[in-house]
Amino acid sequence: MLVTVQQHILQQQEDQFPAARGNFSSLLSGMTLATKMIQAKIRRAGLADILGSAGVTNVQGETQQKLDVYANQAVLHCLGARESVAFLVSEENEQPVTIDRSEGGKYIVVFDPLDGSSNIDVNVSVGTIFSILRRPDGAHGVAAVLQPGWKQVAAGYVVYGSSTIFVYTAGKGVYGFTLEPEIGAFVLSFADMKMPAQGNTYSVNEANADSFPESYRTYLGRLRSRGYGSRYIGSLVADFHRTLLKGGVFLYPPTKKNPHGKLRLLYEANPLAFIAEQAGGQAISGDARIMDIEPKAIHERTPLIIGSRSEVAEFHQIDTRDATGRI
Ligand code: P6P
């Protein structure tokens, strides 16, 4: 029986948010619509003069690819039209975008509209990542957004790969939906996803290994000595999706260039951490659970170690002993 993501979201809403007046499902449907628009452009990259940069740089100082701009506009447009949204926070925008100044807006959506976009020109999978928070009563602007990950109401990503897959959690398990191009709908393909308790691969950019802290080098050496393989696509959503399905561990450690890690807490680490934990995995920054971190800024970075419970726990043990100097 075909179950679309819309049907599934409505059911989750009835189970989870009975008081919601359809706002929650309307908001998630806005996100699925935006990702369908994005994937349609990605599938035609190269045909419609989409490749290459838009000639501008974003708030991160990164050259914006044309598809970055399109993806950001698609999400802002689709979610901005939903009555339940108070603020939108994008990797591409320095400040939150206020949608509803009244007290009507119940939700905040934090998102990376097109993560890994530099890979588009070489046809490597890219993704959209989002996190949904409740707006604290009476809170406005950045103060309303700076919430720890355990307060997320829902989180998800879309991986634009050999197929387009929408994965989300609303706190009651992780579900995956594959876009069926013939009907233009995301159809349930992975019910109640569970990350294997242990895997056999690690995923890290080893070009930075010389600047990794000692505990990371010790840990990776142990995994290699046990025969672990290395897989690194350089696109967070693709590397995480593989880890979710096959187990193992993804790491973005502190490096010389990014001493606090490269990945963003609010719209990369937190949503993926929510999904990982709901699927039985773990996500830490080294010394802290990712979802316990109290954000200080909306574009804040964090180290990220995320994956199967066994591998993340082993890293934490080494890192903790390293910190106490008893390694
Ligand atoms: P590096 C892509 O630019 C990205 O933000 C993530 O998708 C990816 O995991 C990471 O950066 C790759 O970074 O330094 O290994 O190229």
Short mmCIF file of C-alpha atoms and ligand atoms in Angstrom, two decimals:
data_model
loop_
_atom_site.label_atom_id
_atom_site.label_comp_id
_atom_site.label_asym_id
_atom_site.label_seq_id
_atom_site.Cartn_x
_atom_site.Cartn_y
_atom_site.Cartn_z
CA MET A 1 0.00 0.00 0.00
CA LEU A 2 1.41 3.40 -0.98
CA VAL A 3 1.91 5.68 2.01
CA THR A 4 2.91 9.22 1.05
CA VAL A 5 4.90 11.48 3.32
CA GLN A 6 1.85 13.74 3.65
CA GLN A 7 -0.29 10.85 4.93
CA HIS A 8 2.49 9.82 7.31
CA ILE A 9 2.95 13.35 8.65
CA LEU A 10 -0.80 13.68 9.27
CA GLN A 11 -0.75 10.41 11.20
CA GLN A 12 2.30 11.54 13.21
CA GLN A 13 0.50 14.80 13.93
CA GLU A 14 -2.61 12.97 15.18
CA ASP A 15 -0.42 10.76 17.39
CA GLN A 16 2.02 13.43 18.51
CA PHE A 17 0.46 16.81 18.28
CA PRO A 18 -3.29 16.25 18.63
CA ALA A 19 -3.70 19.91 19.59
CA ALA A 20 -2.03 21.05 16.37
CA ARG A 21 -4.59 22.52 13.99
CA GLY A 22 -2.83 21.03 10.97
CA ASN A 23 -0.04 23.59 11.35
CA PHE A 24 2.67 21.02 11.87
CA SER A 25 1.70 18.89 8.89
CA SER A 26 1.27 22.02 6.76
CA LEU A 27 4.78 23.14 7.69
CA LEU A 28 6.38 19.77 6.84
CA SER A 29 4.43 19.68 3.59
CA GLY A 30 5.89 23.08 2.75
CA MET A 31 9.35 21.58 3.18
CA THR A 32 8.57 18.57 0.98
CA LEU A 33 7.26 20.92 -1.73
CA ALA A 34 10.45 23.00 -1.59
CA THR A 35 12.64 19.92 -1.87
CA LYS A 36 10.68 18.71 -4.91
CA MET A 37 11.36 22.08 -6.56
CA ILE A 38 15.05 21.84 -5.66
CA GLN A 39 15.44 18.30 -6.92
CA ALA A 40 13.82 19.24 -10.24
CA LYS A 41 16.53 21.87 -10.75
CA ILE A 42 19.34 19.58 -9.60
CA ARG A 43 18.21 16.85 -12.02
CA ARG A 44 18.60 19.37 -14.88
CA ALA A 45 21.92 20.87 -13.67
CA GLY A 46 24.08 21.50 -16.70
CA LEU A 47 21.10 21.69 -19.02
CA ALA A 48 19.63 24.91 -17.72
CA ASP A 49 22.82 26.89 -17.18
CA ILE A 50 22.48 26.14 -13.46
CA LEU A 51 26.05 25.01 -12.91
CA GLY A 52 28.70 27.34 -11.66
CA SER A 53 28.63 30.12 -9.14
CA ALA A 54 26.10 32.90 -8.86
CA GLY A 55 29.03 35.28 -8.62
CA VAL A 56 28.21 36.27 -5.03
CA THR A 57 29.36 35.07 -1.63
CA ASN A 58 27.05 34.12 1.26
CA VAL A 59 27.27 35.01 4.94
CA GLN A 60 29.75 32.17 5.37
CA GLY A 61 32.08 33.86 2.89
CA GLU A 62 31.51 30.93 0.53
CA THR A 63 30.91 31.49 -3.18
CA GLN A 64 27.21 30.89 -3.68
CA GLN A 65 26.42 28.37 -6.38
CA LYS A 66 23.38 29.31 -8.48
CA LEU A 67 21.53 26.33 -7.03
CA ASP A 68 22.30 27.52 -3.48
CA VAL A 69 20.43 30.72 -4.27
CA TYR A 70 17.54 28.89 -5.91
CA ALA A 71 17.29 26.34 -3.08
CA ASN A 72 17.28 29.05 -0.42
CA GLN A 73 14.56 30.98 -2.22
CA ALA A 74 12.49 27.83 -2.68
CA VAL A 75 12.52 27.00 1.04
CA LEU A 76 11.91 30.61 2.10
CA HIS A 77 8.99 30.86 -0.33
CA CYS A 78 7.35 27.52 0.47
CA LEU A 79 7.67 27.89 4.26
CA GLY A 80 7.06 31.63 4.29
CA ALA A 81 3.59 30.96 2.95
CA ARG A 82 2.70 28.67 5.90
CA GLU A 83 0.76 30.44 8.64
CA SER A 84 2.39 28.56 11.51
CA VAL A 85 5.93 29.82 10.85
CA ALA A 86 7.34 32.60 13.02
CA PHE A 87 10.98 32.70 11.89
CA LEU A 88 13.14 31.06 9.22
CA VAL A 89 16.89 30.65 9.76
CA SER A 90 19.03 29.72 6.77
CA GLU A 91 22.72 29.01 6.32
CA GLU A 92 22.50 31.54 3.49
CA ASN A 93 21.10 34.40 5.59
CA GLU A 94 22.99 36.24 8.34
CA GLN A 95 19.87 36.96 10.40
CA PRO A 96 16.58 35.12 10.96
CA VAL A 97 13.85 35.96 8.47
CA THR A 98 10.73 37.08 10.35
CA ILE A 99 7.54 35.67 8.85
CA ASP A 100 4.95 36.30 11.55
CA ARG A 101 5.50 39.16 14.02
CA SER A 102 2.29 38.39 15.85
CA GLU A 103 2.06 35.60 18.40
CA GLY A 104 0.47 33.44 15.68
CA GLY A 105 3.69 31.90 14.47
CA LYS A 106 4.29 28.75 16.54
CA TYR A 107 7.32 27.26 14.80
CA ILE A 108 10.87 28.16 13.81
CA VAL A 109 12.53 26.33 10.90
CA VAL A 110 16.32 26.27 10.76
CA PHE A 111 17.78 24.89 7.55
CA ASP A 112 20.70 24.39 5.21
CA PRO A 113 18.98 24.68 1.83
CA LEU A 114 21.66 22.93 -0.20
CA ASP A 115 24.47 21.32 1.74
CA GLY A 116 27.53 20.23 -0.22
CA SER A 117 26.52 22.36 -3.19
CA SER A 118 30.10 22.60 -4.46
CA ASN A 119 29.69 18.91 -5.41
CA ILE A 120 26.89 19.63 -7.87
CA ASP A 121 29.25 20.47 -10.73
CA VAL A 122 30.72 16.97 -10.49
CA ASN A 123 27.37 15.21 -10.06
CA VAL A 124 27.93 14.12 -6.46
CA SER A 125 24.93 13.76 -4.11
CA VAL A 126 23.94 16.88 -2.18
CA GLY A 127 21.24 17.52 0.39
CA THR A 128 18.83 19.78 2.26
CA ILE A 129 18.78 19.65 6.07
CA PHE A 130 16.11 21.13 8.37
CA SER A 131 15.25 21.40 12.04
CA ILE A 132 11.92 22.49 13.54
CA LEU A 133 11.69 24.25 16.90
CA ARG A 134 8.77 25.71 18.80
CA ARG A 135 8.84 29.47 19.24
CA PRO A 136 9.11 30.21 22.99
CA ASP A 137 6.18 32.39 24.14
CA GLY A 138 6.87 36.03 23.38
CA ALA A 139 10.41 35.36 22.11
CA HIS A 140 11.69 37.16 19.04
CA GLY A 141 14.65 37.01 16.66
CA VAL A 142 17.93 35.30 17.50
CA ALA A 143 16.97 34.76 21.16
CA ALA A 144 14.00 32.65 20.03
CA VAL A 145 16.24 30.50 17.82
CA LEU A 146 19.11 29.75 20.22
CA GLN A 147 17.68 26.53 21.66
CA PRO A 148 19.50 23.26 22.44
CA GLY A 149 18.87 20.37 20.07
CA TRP A 150 16.83 18.36 22.61
CA LYS A 151 14.05 20.93 22.11
CA GLN A 152 13.63 20.08 18.43
CA VAL A 153 10.07 19.14 17.49
CA ALA A 154 11.13 17.48 14.23
CA ALA A 155 14.17 17.23 11.96
CA GLY A 156 14.96 15.81 8.57
CA TYR A 157 16.99 15.86 5.41
CA VAL A 158 16.63 15.14 1.73
CA VAL A 159 19.49 13.44 -0.09
CA TYR A 160 19.50 14.18 -3.84
CA GLY A 161 21.32 11.04 -4.94
CA SER A 162 20.64 8.17 -7.32
CA SER A 163 17.14 8.60 -5.94
CA THR A 164 15.70 11.48 -3.93
CA ILE A 165 14.98 10.38 -0.36
CA PHE A 166 13.23 12.41 2.37
CA VAL A 167 14.14 11.23 5.88
CA TYR A 168 12.52 12.72 8.98
CA THR A 169 11.72 12.20 12.63
CA ALA A 170 9.08 13.88 14.80
CA GLY A 171 10.37 12.16 17.93
CA LYS A 172 8.70 8.78 17.32
CA GLY A 173 11.19 6.97 15.08
CA VAL A 174 12.84 7.73 11.76
CA TYR A 175 11.07 7.29 8.42
CA GLY A 176 12.35 7.47 4.84
CA PHE A 177 10.37 8.31 1.70
CA THR A 178 11.57 7.92 -1.88
CA LEU A 179 10.38 10.38 -4.51
CA GLU A 180 8.36 8.50 -7.11
CA PRO A 181 8.90 10.70 -10.20
CA GLU A 182 5.92 9.26 -12.05
CA ILE A 183 3.48 10.58 -9.43
CA GLY A 184 5.64 13.36 -7.96
CA ALA A 185 5.12 12.07 -4.41
CA PHE A 186 7.46 10.97 -1.64
CA VAL A 187 6.42 7.36 -0.88
CA LEU A 188 7.31 5.45 2.31
CA SER A 189 10.35 3.26 1.58
CA PHE A 190 12.07 2.94 4.98
CA ALA A 191 9.71 2.41 7.95
CA ASP A 192 11.15 2.90 11.45
CA MET A 193 14.84 3.15 10.40
CA LYS A 194 17.40 1.80 12.87
CA MET A 195 21.12 2.47 12.64
CA PRO A 196 23.19 -0.75 13.02
CA ALA A 197 24.68 -0.95 16.53
CA GLN A 198 28.12 -1.24 14.93
CA GLY A 199 29.53 -0.82 11.44
CA ASN A 200 32.80 -1.37 9.60
CA THR A 201 33.60 2.01 8.06
CA TYR A 202 34.65 5.44 9.27
CA SER A 203 34.13 8.67 7.36
CA VAL A 204 36.49 11.63 7.80
CA ASN A 205 38.57 13.95 5.60
CA GLU A 206 41.98 12.41 6.28
CA ALA A 207 43.73 15.28 4.49
CA ASN A 208 43.31 17.16 7.80
CA ALA A 209 44.60 14.26 9.94
CA ASP A 210 47.88 15.97 10.90
CA SER A 211 45.90 18.70 12.69
CA PHE A 212 43.42 16.38 14.42
CA PRO A 213 43.68 16.27 18.24
CA GLU A 214 45.57 13.21 19.53
CA SER A 215 42.41 11.38 20.63
CA TYR A 216 41.06 11.39 17.04
CA ARG A 217 44.32 10.01 15.64
CA THR A 218 44.44 7.30 18.31
CA TYR A 219 40.80 6.38 17.64
CA LEU A 220 41.15 6.19 13.85
CA GLY A 221 44.32 4.11 14.24
CA ARG A 222 42.37 1.62 16.35
CA LEU A 223 39.57 1.36 13.78
CA ARG A 224 42.07 0.81 10.96
CA SER A 225 43.85 -1.87 13.01
CA ARG A 226 40.50 -3.67 13.23
CA GLY A 227 40.07 -3.57 9.45
CA TYR A 228 37.58 -0.68 9.13
CA GLY A 229 37.20 0.75 5.64
CA SER A 230 37.19 4.47 4.86
CA ARG A 231 34.36 6.17 2.96
CA TYR A 232 34.25 9.95 2.48
CA ILE A 233 32.03 11.67 -0.08
CA GLY A 234 32.54 15.20 1.22
CA SER A 235 28.80 15.82 1.26
CA LEU A 236 27.47 15.64 4.83
CA VAL A 237 23.99 14.40 3.98
CA ALA A 238 25.34 11.62 1.74
CA ASP A 239 27.96 10.56 4.30
CA PHE A 240 25.36 10.60 7.09
CA HIS A 241 22.73 8.73 5.05
CA ARG A 242 25.21 5.92 4.40
CA THR A 243 26.11 5.82 8.10
CA LEU A 244 22.42 5.68 9.06
CA LEU A 245 21.85 2.70 6.74
CA LYS A 246 25.14 0.80 7.16
CA GLY A 247 26.42 1.90 10.58
CA GLY A 248 29.93 3.07 11.42
CA VAL A 249 30.94 6.62 12.26
CA PHE A 250 31.25 10.04 10.58
CA LEU A 251 33.59 12.59 12.06
CA TYR A 252 34.37 16.23 11.40
CA PRO A 253 37.06 16.97 14.02
CA PRO A 254 38.60 20.30 15.01
CA THR A 255 41.22 21.21 12.37
CA LYS A 256 43.82 23.94 11.93
CA LYS A 257 41.46 25.78 9.55
CA ASN A 258 38.34 25.12 11.66
CA PRO A 259 39.50 24.76 15.31
CA HIS A 260 35.86 24.50 16.46
CA GLY A 261 34.92 22.11 13.67
CA LYS A 262 33.46 23.13 10.30
CA LEU A 263 29.87 21.92 10.61
CA ARG A 264 27.06 24.10 11.92
CA LEU A 265 25.34 23.22 15.19
CA LEU A 266 21.82 24.48 14.52
CA TYR A 267 21.17 23.33 10.96
CA GLU A 268 23.61 20.47 10.42
CA ALA A 269 24.67 18.76 13.67
CA ASN A 270 21.41 19.10 15.67
CA PRO A 271 18.95 17.77 13.05
CA LEU A 272 21.23 14.84 12.15
CA ALA A 273 21.85 14.16 15.85
CA PHE A 274 18.07 14.00 16.47
CA ILE A 275 17.71 11.49 13.64
CA ALA A 276 20.75 9.48 14.75
CA GLU A 277 19.49 9.15 18.34
CA GLN A 278 15.95 8.30 17.21
CA ALA A 279 17.50 5.53 15.09
CA GLY A 280 19.51 4.18 18.04
CA GLY A 281 22.81 5.94 17.28
CA GLN A 282 24.65 8.76 19.04
CA ALA A 283 26.05 12.21 18.24
CA ILE A 284 28.66 14.06 20.30
CA SER A 285 30.94 17.04 19.89
CA GLY A 286 33.76 15.29 21.75
CA ASP A 287 32.95 16.11 25.35
CA ALA A 288 29.23 16.82 25.02
CA ARG A 289 26.09 15.28 23.56
CA ILE A 290 25.35 17.43 20.51
CA MET A 291 21.72 17.97 21.52
CA ASP A 292 22.71 19.27 24.97
CA ILE A 293 24.85 22.13 23.63
CA GLU A 294 23.41 25.56 24.44
CA PRO A 295 23.93 27.58 21.22
CA LYS A 296 25.53 31.01 21.52
CA ALA A 297 25.12 32.07 17.85
CA ILE A 298 22.93 30.86 14.97
CA HIS A 299 25.88 30.06 12.67
CA GLU A 300 27.93 28.46 15.46
CA ARG A 301 30.20 25.57 14.45
CA THR A 302 30.89 22.34 16.33
CA PRO A 303 33.05 19.24 16.00
CA LEU A 304 30.82 16.26 15.15
CA ILE A 305 31.21 12.54 15.85
CA ILE A 306 27.99 10.79 14.78
CA GLY A 307 27.03 7.20 14.04
CA SER A 308 26.59 3.80 15.62
CA ARG A 309 26.42 3.61 19.40
CA SER A 310 29.46 1.32 19.60
CA GLU A 311 31.83 3.51 17.59
CA VAL A 312 30.73 6.81 19.15
CA ALA A 313 30.99 5.36 22.67
CA GLU A 314 34.50 4.08 21.92
CA PHE A 315 35.58 7.52 20.70
CA HIS A 316 34.09 9.16 23.79
CA GLN A 317 36.02 6.79 26.03
CA ILE A 318 39.32 7.57 24.29
CA ASP A 319 38.62 11.30 24.15
CA THR A 320 37.70 11.43 27.83
CA ARG A 321 40.81 9.48 28.88
CA ASP A 322 42.91 11.71 26.59
CA ALA A 323 41.44 14.78 28.28
CA THR A 324 42.37 13.41 31.71
CA GLY A 325 45.86 12.61 30.41
CA ARG A 326 45.69 8.93 31.29
CA ILE A 327 45.69 7.61 27.71
P1 P6P B 1 35.72 19.22 3.75
C1 P6P B 1 30.21 20.62 2.27
O1 P6P B 1 30.90 21.81 1.91
C2 P6P B 1 30.25 20.51 3.78
O2 P6P B 1 29.65 21.62 4.38
C3 P6P B 1 29.58 19.23 4.22
O3 P6P B 1 28.56 18.84 3.38
C4 P6P B 1 30.72 18.23 4.22
O4 P6P B 1 30.57 17.19 5.17
C5 P6P B 1 31.93 19.10 4.58
O5 P6P B 1 31.61 20.43 4.20
C6 P6P B 1 33.16 18.66 3.82
O6 P6P B 1 34.22 19.50 4.26
O7 P6P B 1 36.55 20.19 4.56
O8 P6P B 1 36.03 17.77 4.09
O9 P6P B 1 35.72 19.48 2.27
#
